[in-house]
Amino acid sequence: MGASKLDIYSNDINQIAAVAKVFAHPARVAILQYISKQEACICNDIVDEIGLSQPTISQHLKVINNVGLLKGTFEGKSLCYCLNVKRFQELQTLFNQFFNQTKLNCC
Amino acid sequence: MGASKLDIYSNDINQIAAVAKVFAHPARVAILQYISKQEACICNDIVDEIGLSQPTISQHLKVINNVGLLKGTFEGKSLCYCLNVKRFQELQTLFNQFFNQTKLNCC
DNA sequence: ATTTATTATCGTAATATTGCAATATTACAT
DNA sequence: ATGTAATATTGCAATATTACGATAATAAAT
């Protein structure tokens, strides 16, 4: 197998898991931290900062972008990756709701 | 490859990723929700509740247990899986610290 | 001791993820 | 138009994850 049986879970549960997956790789956590620290939203420096190849970083950025966490001006030579703070906040709230609801029910 | 290069990241970052991985599968999210709802902390019912086989559930429980999220009396026939609420709270705090710190830095 | 009920482990197949080299694309500058 | 600099995509190899059937292990009850 190897594939998760997504159809047997509720949408809420699948959403939590999908979002958690973005944070489930250290490179992506490191990228998020790094781009949030950069005032001017630097770009290829991510490759230098983290010890991975450019294609690998690009791949991770795509995953981060797929949940709407990137914001920036994408203009050829001078790209600019920024953290979408509003979306970031939404995901934090999503997690907290899950944690709080689960705690509330507990014995 | 397929293996993450854990040695190039800080411990903090690896910890966030490792914890997120636990929540990155819908079965584990569903299991956590379910065991928190059960007052009497029932066990094999998880298999009936979620639509997966007993070995698969057992495997997921192991992953959940590895981050210390399980608490219970493990006595042969009448096992009892409980959510370790204290640890659950710790992980929530861990996530929130990451989110808050990252937001704080942001441009 | 044997049965019974419950969970864990092993072995295996299928799919997913990670990472990189090579190449393609894009947009700016000359 | 050509070159350059930066990122994206493709293709591939290695490892990880997911899932299940078969089997083992454990403890209670008879």
Coordinates of C-alpha atoms (C1' of nucleotides) in Angstrom, one line a residue:
Chain A
M1 CA 0.0 0.0 0.0
G2 CA 1.7 3.2 1.2
A3 CA -1.3 5.4 0.4
S4 CA -3.4 6.8 3.1
K5 CA -7.1 6.0 3.0
L6 CA -8.3 9.6 3.0
D7 CA -11.9 8.7 2.2
I8 CA -12.6 7.1 5.6
Y9 CA -12.0 10.3 7.5
S10 CA -13.9 13.6 8.0
N11 CA -12.8 16.7 6.1
D12 CA -11.7 18.3 9.4
I13 CA -9.4 15.4 10.2
N14 CA -7.9 15.3 6.7
Q15 CA -7.3 19.0 6.8
I16 CA -5.4 18.8 10.1
A17 CA -3.2 16.0 8.7
A18 CA -2.6 17.8 5.4
V19 CA -1.5 21.0 7.2
A20 CA 0.6 19.1 9.7
K21 CA 2.4 17.4 6.8
V22 CA 3.8 20.8 5.8
F23 CA 5.5 21.2 9.2
A24 CA 6.5 17.5 9.3
H25 CA 9.8 18.1 7.5
P26 CA 12.7 20.0 9.2
A27 CA 13.7 21.7 5.9
R28 CA 10.2 23.3 5.6
V29 CA 10.3 24.4 9.3
A30 CA 13.7 25.9 8.7
I31 CA 12.6 27.6 5.5
L32 CA 9.5 29.1 7.2
Q33 CA 11.7 30.4 10.1
Y34 CA 14.2 31.8 7.7
I35 CA 11.9 33.6 5.3
S36 CA 10.1 35.1 8.3
K37 CA 13.4 36.6 9.6
Q38 CA 14.3 38.3 6.4
E39 CA 13.0 41.8 6.2
A40 CA 13.6 42.1 2.5
C41 CA 12.3 38.7 1.7
I42 CA 15.4 37.2 0.1
C43 CA 15.2 34.3 -2.2
N44 CA 18.1 32.1 -3.4
D45 CA 19.8 32.7 -0.1
I46 CA 17.6 29.9 1.3
V47 CA 19.7 27.5 -0.6
D48 CA 22.9 28.8 1.0
E49 CA 21.3 29.1 4.4
I50 CA 20.0 25.6 4.6
G51 CA 22.3 22.8 3.3
L52 CA 20.2 21.5 0.5
S53 CA 20.3 21.8 -3.3
Q54 CA 18.3 24.3 -5.2
P55 CA 15.9 21.8 -6.7
T56 CA 15.2 20.3 -3.3
I57 CA 14.5 23.8 -1.8
S58 CA 12.3 24.6 -4.7
Q59 CA 10.3 21.4 -4.1
H60 CA 9.8 22.2 -0.4
L61 CA 8.8 25.8 -1.3
K62 CA 6.1 24.3 -3.5
V63 CA 4.7 22.3 -0.6
I64 CA 4.7 25.3 1.6
N65 CA 3.0 27.3 -1.2
N66 CA 0.4 24.7 -1.7
V67 CA -1.2 25.5 1.7
G68 CA -1.0 29.2 0.9
L69 CA 1.8 30.1 3.2
L70 CA 3.8 32.0 0.6
K71 CA 3.3 35.5 -0.5
G72 CA 5.6 37.6 -2.6
T73 CA 6.5 39.2 -5.9
F74 CA 7.5 36.6 -8.3
E75 CA 9.4 38.5 -11.0
G76 CA 12.0 36.6 -12.9
K77 CA 15.4 37.4 -11.6
S78 CA 14.5 39.1 -8.5
L79 CA 11.9 36.8 -6.8
C80 CA 10.9 37.4 -3.3
Y81 CA 9.5 34.9 -0.9
C82 CA 7.5 36.1 2.0
L83 CA 5.6 34.4 4.7
N84 CA 1.8 34.9 4.4
V85 CA 1.3 35.8 8.0
K86 CA -2.4 35.9 7.7
R87 CA -2.5 32.4 6.5
F88 CA 0.1 31.4 9.0
Q89 CA -2.2 32.7 11.7
E90 CA -5.1 30.8 10.3
L91 CA -3.2 27.5 10.5
Q92 CA -2.1 28.2 14.1
T93 CA -5.8 28.8 14.9
L94 CA -6.7 25.5 13.2
F95 CA -4.2 23.6 15.3
N96 CA -5.3 25.3 18.5
Q97 CA -8.9 24.5 17.8
F98 CA -8.0 20.8 17.3
F99 CA -5.9 20.7 20.5
N100 CA -8.5 22.6 22.5
Q101 CA -11.4 20.5 21.4
T102 CA -9.6 17.3 22.0
K103 CA -8.5 18.4 25.5
L104 CA -12.1 19.4 26.3
N105 CA -13.4 15.9 25.6
C106 CA -10.9 14.1 27.6
C107 CA -11.5 11.9 30.6
Chain B
M1 CA 17.4 9.3 -1.3
G2 CA 14.2 9.4 0.7
A3 CA 15.8 10.1 4.0
S4 CA 15.8 13.5 5.6
K5 CA 19.1 15.1 6.4
L6 CA 18.4 15.6 10.1
D7 CA 22.0 16.5 11.0
I8 CA 21.9 19.9 9.2
Y9 CA 19.1 21.3 11.3
S10 CA 18.9 22.5 14.9
N11 CA 17.3 20.3 17.6
D12 CA 14.4 22.7 17.9
I13 CA 13.6 22.4 14.3
N14 CA 13.9 18.7 14.2
Q15 CA 11.6 18.4 17.3
I16 CA 8.9 20.5 15.6
A17 CA 9.1 18.3 12.5
A18 CA 9.1 15.1 14.5
V19 CA 6.0 16.1 16.5
A20 CA 4.2 17.4 13.4
K21 CA 4.8 14.1 11.8
V22 CA 2.6 12.4 14.4
F23 CA -0.3 14.6 13.4
A24 CA 0.5 14.3 9.7
H25 CA -1.7 11.2 9.2
P26 CA -5.5 11.4 9.4
A27 CA -5.7 8.0 11.1
R28 CA -3.6 9.3 14.0
V29 CA -5.6 12.5 14.3
A30 CA -8.7 10.4 14.3
I31 CA -7.3 8.0 16.9
L32 CA -6.3 11.0 19.2
Q33 CA -9.8 12.5 18.9
Y34 CA -11.4 9.1 19.6
I35 CA -9.4 8.1 22.6
S36 CA -10.0 11.5 24.1
K37 CA -13.7 11.1 23.8
Q38 CA -13.9 7.8 25.6
E39 CA -14.4 8.1 29.3
A40 CA -13.5 4.5 30.0
C41 CA -10.6 4.6 27.6
I42 CA -11.7 1.7 25.4
C43 CA -9.1 -0.1 23.3
N44 CA -9.9 -2.5 20.4
D45 CA -12.9 -0.4 19.6
I46 CA -10.5 2.0 17.8
V47 CA -10.2 -0.7 15.1
D48 CA -14.0 -0.7 14.7
E49 CA -14.4 3.0 14.9
I50 CA -11.8 3.8 12.3
G51 CA -11.9 1.7 9.1
L52 CA -8.4 0.2 9.4
S53 CA -7.1 -3.2 10.3
Q54 CA -5.9 -4.1 13.8
P55 CA -2.2 -4.2 12.9
T56 CA -2.4 -0.9 11.1
I57 CA -4.0 0.7 14.2
S58 CA -1.4 -0.8 16.4
Q59 CA 1.3 0.6 14.3
H60 CA -0.2 4.1 14.4
L61 CA -0.6 3.8 18.2
K62 CA 3.1 3.1 18.4
V63 CA 3.9 6.3 16.6
I64 CA 1.6 8.2 18.9
N65 CA 3.1 6.5 21.9
N66 CA 6.6 7.4 20.8
V67 CA 6.0 11.0 21.5
G68 CA 4.5 10.2 24.9
L69 CA 0.9 10.9 24.0
L70 CA -0.4 7.6 25.4
K71 CA -1.1 6.8 29.0
G72 CA -3.0 3.8 30.2
T73 CA -3.0 0.4 31.9
F74 CA -1.5 -2.2 29.6
E75 CA -2.7 -5.5 31.2
G76 CA -3.3 -8.3 28.8
K77 CA -6.9 -8.7 27.9
S78 CA -8.2 -5.4 29.2
L79 CA -5.9 -2.8 27.8
C80 CA -6.7 0.8 28.1
Y81 CA -5.5 3.6 25.9
C82 CA -5.7 7.1 27.3
L83 CA -4.6 10.4 26.0
N84 CA -1.7 11.8 28.0
V85 CA -3.3 15.2 28.4
K86 CA -0.3 16.8 30.1
R87 CA 2.0 15.8 27.2
F88 CA -0.7 16.8 24.7
Q89 CA -0.7 20.3 26.3
E90 CA 3.1 20.4 26.1
L91 CA 3.0 19.7 22.4
Q92 CA 0.4 22.4 21.9
T93 CA 2.6 24.8 23.7
L94 CA 5.6 23.7 21.5
F95 CA 3.6 24.5 18.3
N96 CA 2.4 27.8 19.6
Q97 CA 5.9 28.8 20.6
F98 CA 7.1 28.1 17.0
F99 CA 4.1 29.9 15.5
N100 CA 4.5 32.9 17.8
Q101 CA 8.2 33.3 17.4
T102 CA 8.0 33.0 13.6
K103 CA 5.2 35.6 13.5
L104 CA 7.2 37.9 15.7
N105 CA 10.1 38.0 13.3
C106 CA 8.1 38.6 10.3
C107 CA 8.4 41.6 8.0
Chain C
dA1 C1' -3.1 -26.4 31.1
dT2 C1' -6.2 -24.9 27.6
dT3 C1' -9.0 -21.8 25.7
dT4 C1' -10.2 -17.0 24.7
dA5 C1' -9.7 -12.3 23.9
dT6 C1' -6.8 -8.6 22.9
dT7 C1' -2.7 -6.4 21.2
dA8 C1' 2.1 -6.6 19.2
dT9 C1' 5.3 -8.1 15.7
dC10 C1' 6.9 -9.9 11.3
dG11 C1' 6.9 -10.1 6.5
dT12 C1' 5.6 -8.1 2.4
dA13 C1' 3.5 -5.2 -1.4
dA14 C1' 2.4 -0.7 -2.9
dT15 C1' 2.8 4.1 -2.7
dA16 C1' 5.0 8.5 -1.0
dT17 C1' 8.8 11.3 0.2
dT18 C1' 13.3 13.1 -0.1
dG19 C1' 17.2 14.6 -2.6
dC20 C1' 20.0 15.7 -6.5
dA21 C1' 21.9 16.2 -11.4
dA22 C1' 20.4 17.8 -15.7
dT23 C1' 17.6 20.7 -18.1
dA24 C1' 14.0 24.1 -18.9
dT25 C1' 12.0 28.3 -18.0
dT26 C1' 11.6 33.1 -16.9
dA27 C1' 12.8 37.9 -16.8
dC28 C1' 16.0 41.4 -16.7
dA29 C1' 20.2 43.6 -18.7
dT30 C1' 23.5 44.4 -22.2
Chain D
dA1 C1' 18.8 38.9 -29.9
dT2 C1' 22.1 37.1 -26.5
dG3 C1' 23.7 36.5 -22.2
dT4 C1' 23.0 36.1 -17.3
dA5 C1' 21.0 35.1 -13.0
dA6 C1' 17.4 32.9 -10.5
dT7 C1' 13.9 29.5 -9.9
dA8 C1' 11.1 25.6 -11.7
dT9 C1' 10.6 21.1 -13.7
dT10 C1' 11.9 16.5 -15.0
dG11 C1' 13.8 12.1 -14.2
dC12 C1' 15.7 9.0 -11.3
dA13 C1' 17.6 6.4 -7.1
dA14 C1' 17.1 5.5 -2.3
dT15 C1' 14.5 5.4 1.7
dA16 C1' 10.1 5.9 4.4
dT17 C1' 5.4 5.2 5.1
dT18 C1' 1.1 2.9 4.9
dA19 C1' -1.6 -1.1 5.1
dC20 C1' -2.7 -5.9 5.7
dG21 C1' -2.5 -11.1 6.4
dA22 C1' -0.3 -14.3 9.2
dT23 C1' 1.6 -15.3 13.4
dA24 C1' 3.3 -14.5 18.1
dA25 C1' 2.7 -12.8 22.7
dT26 C1' 0.2 -11.7 26.8
dA27 C1' -3.1 -12.2 30.5
dA28 C1' -7.5 -13.5 32.1
dA29 C1' -10.9 -17.1 32.7
dT30 C1' -12.5 -21.7 32.7

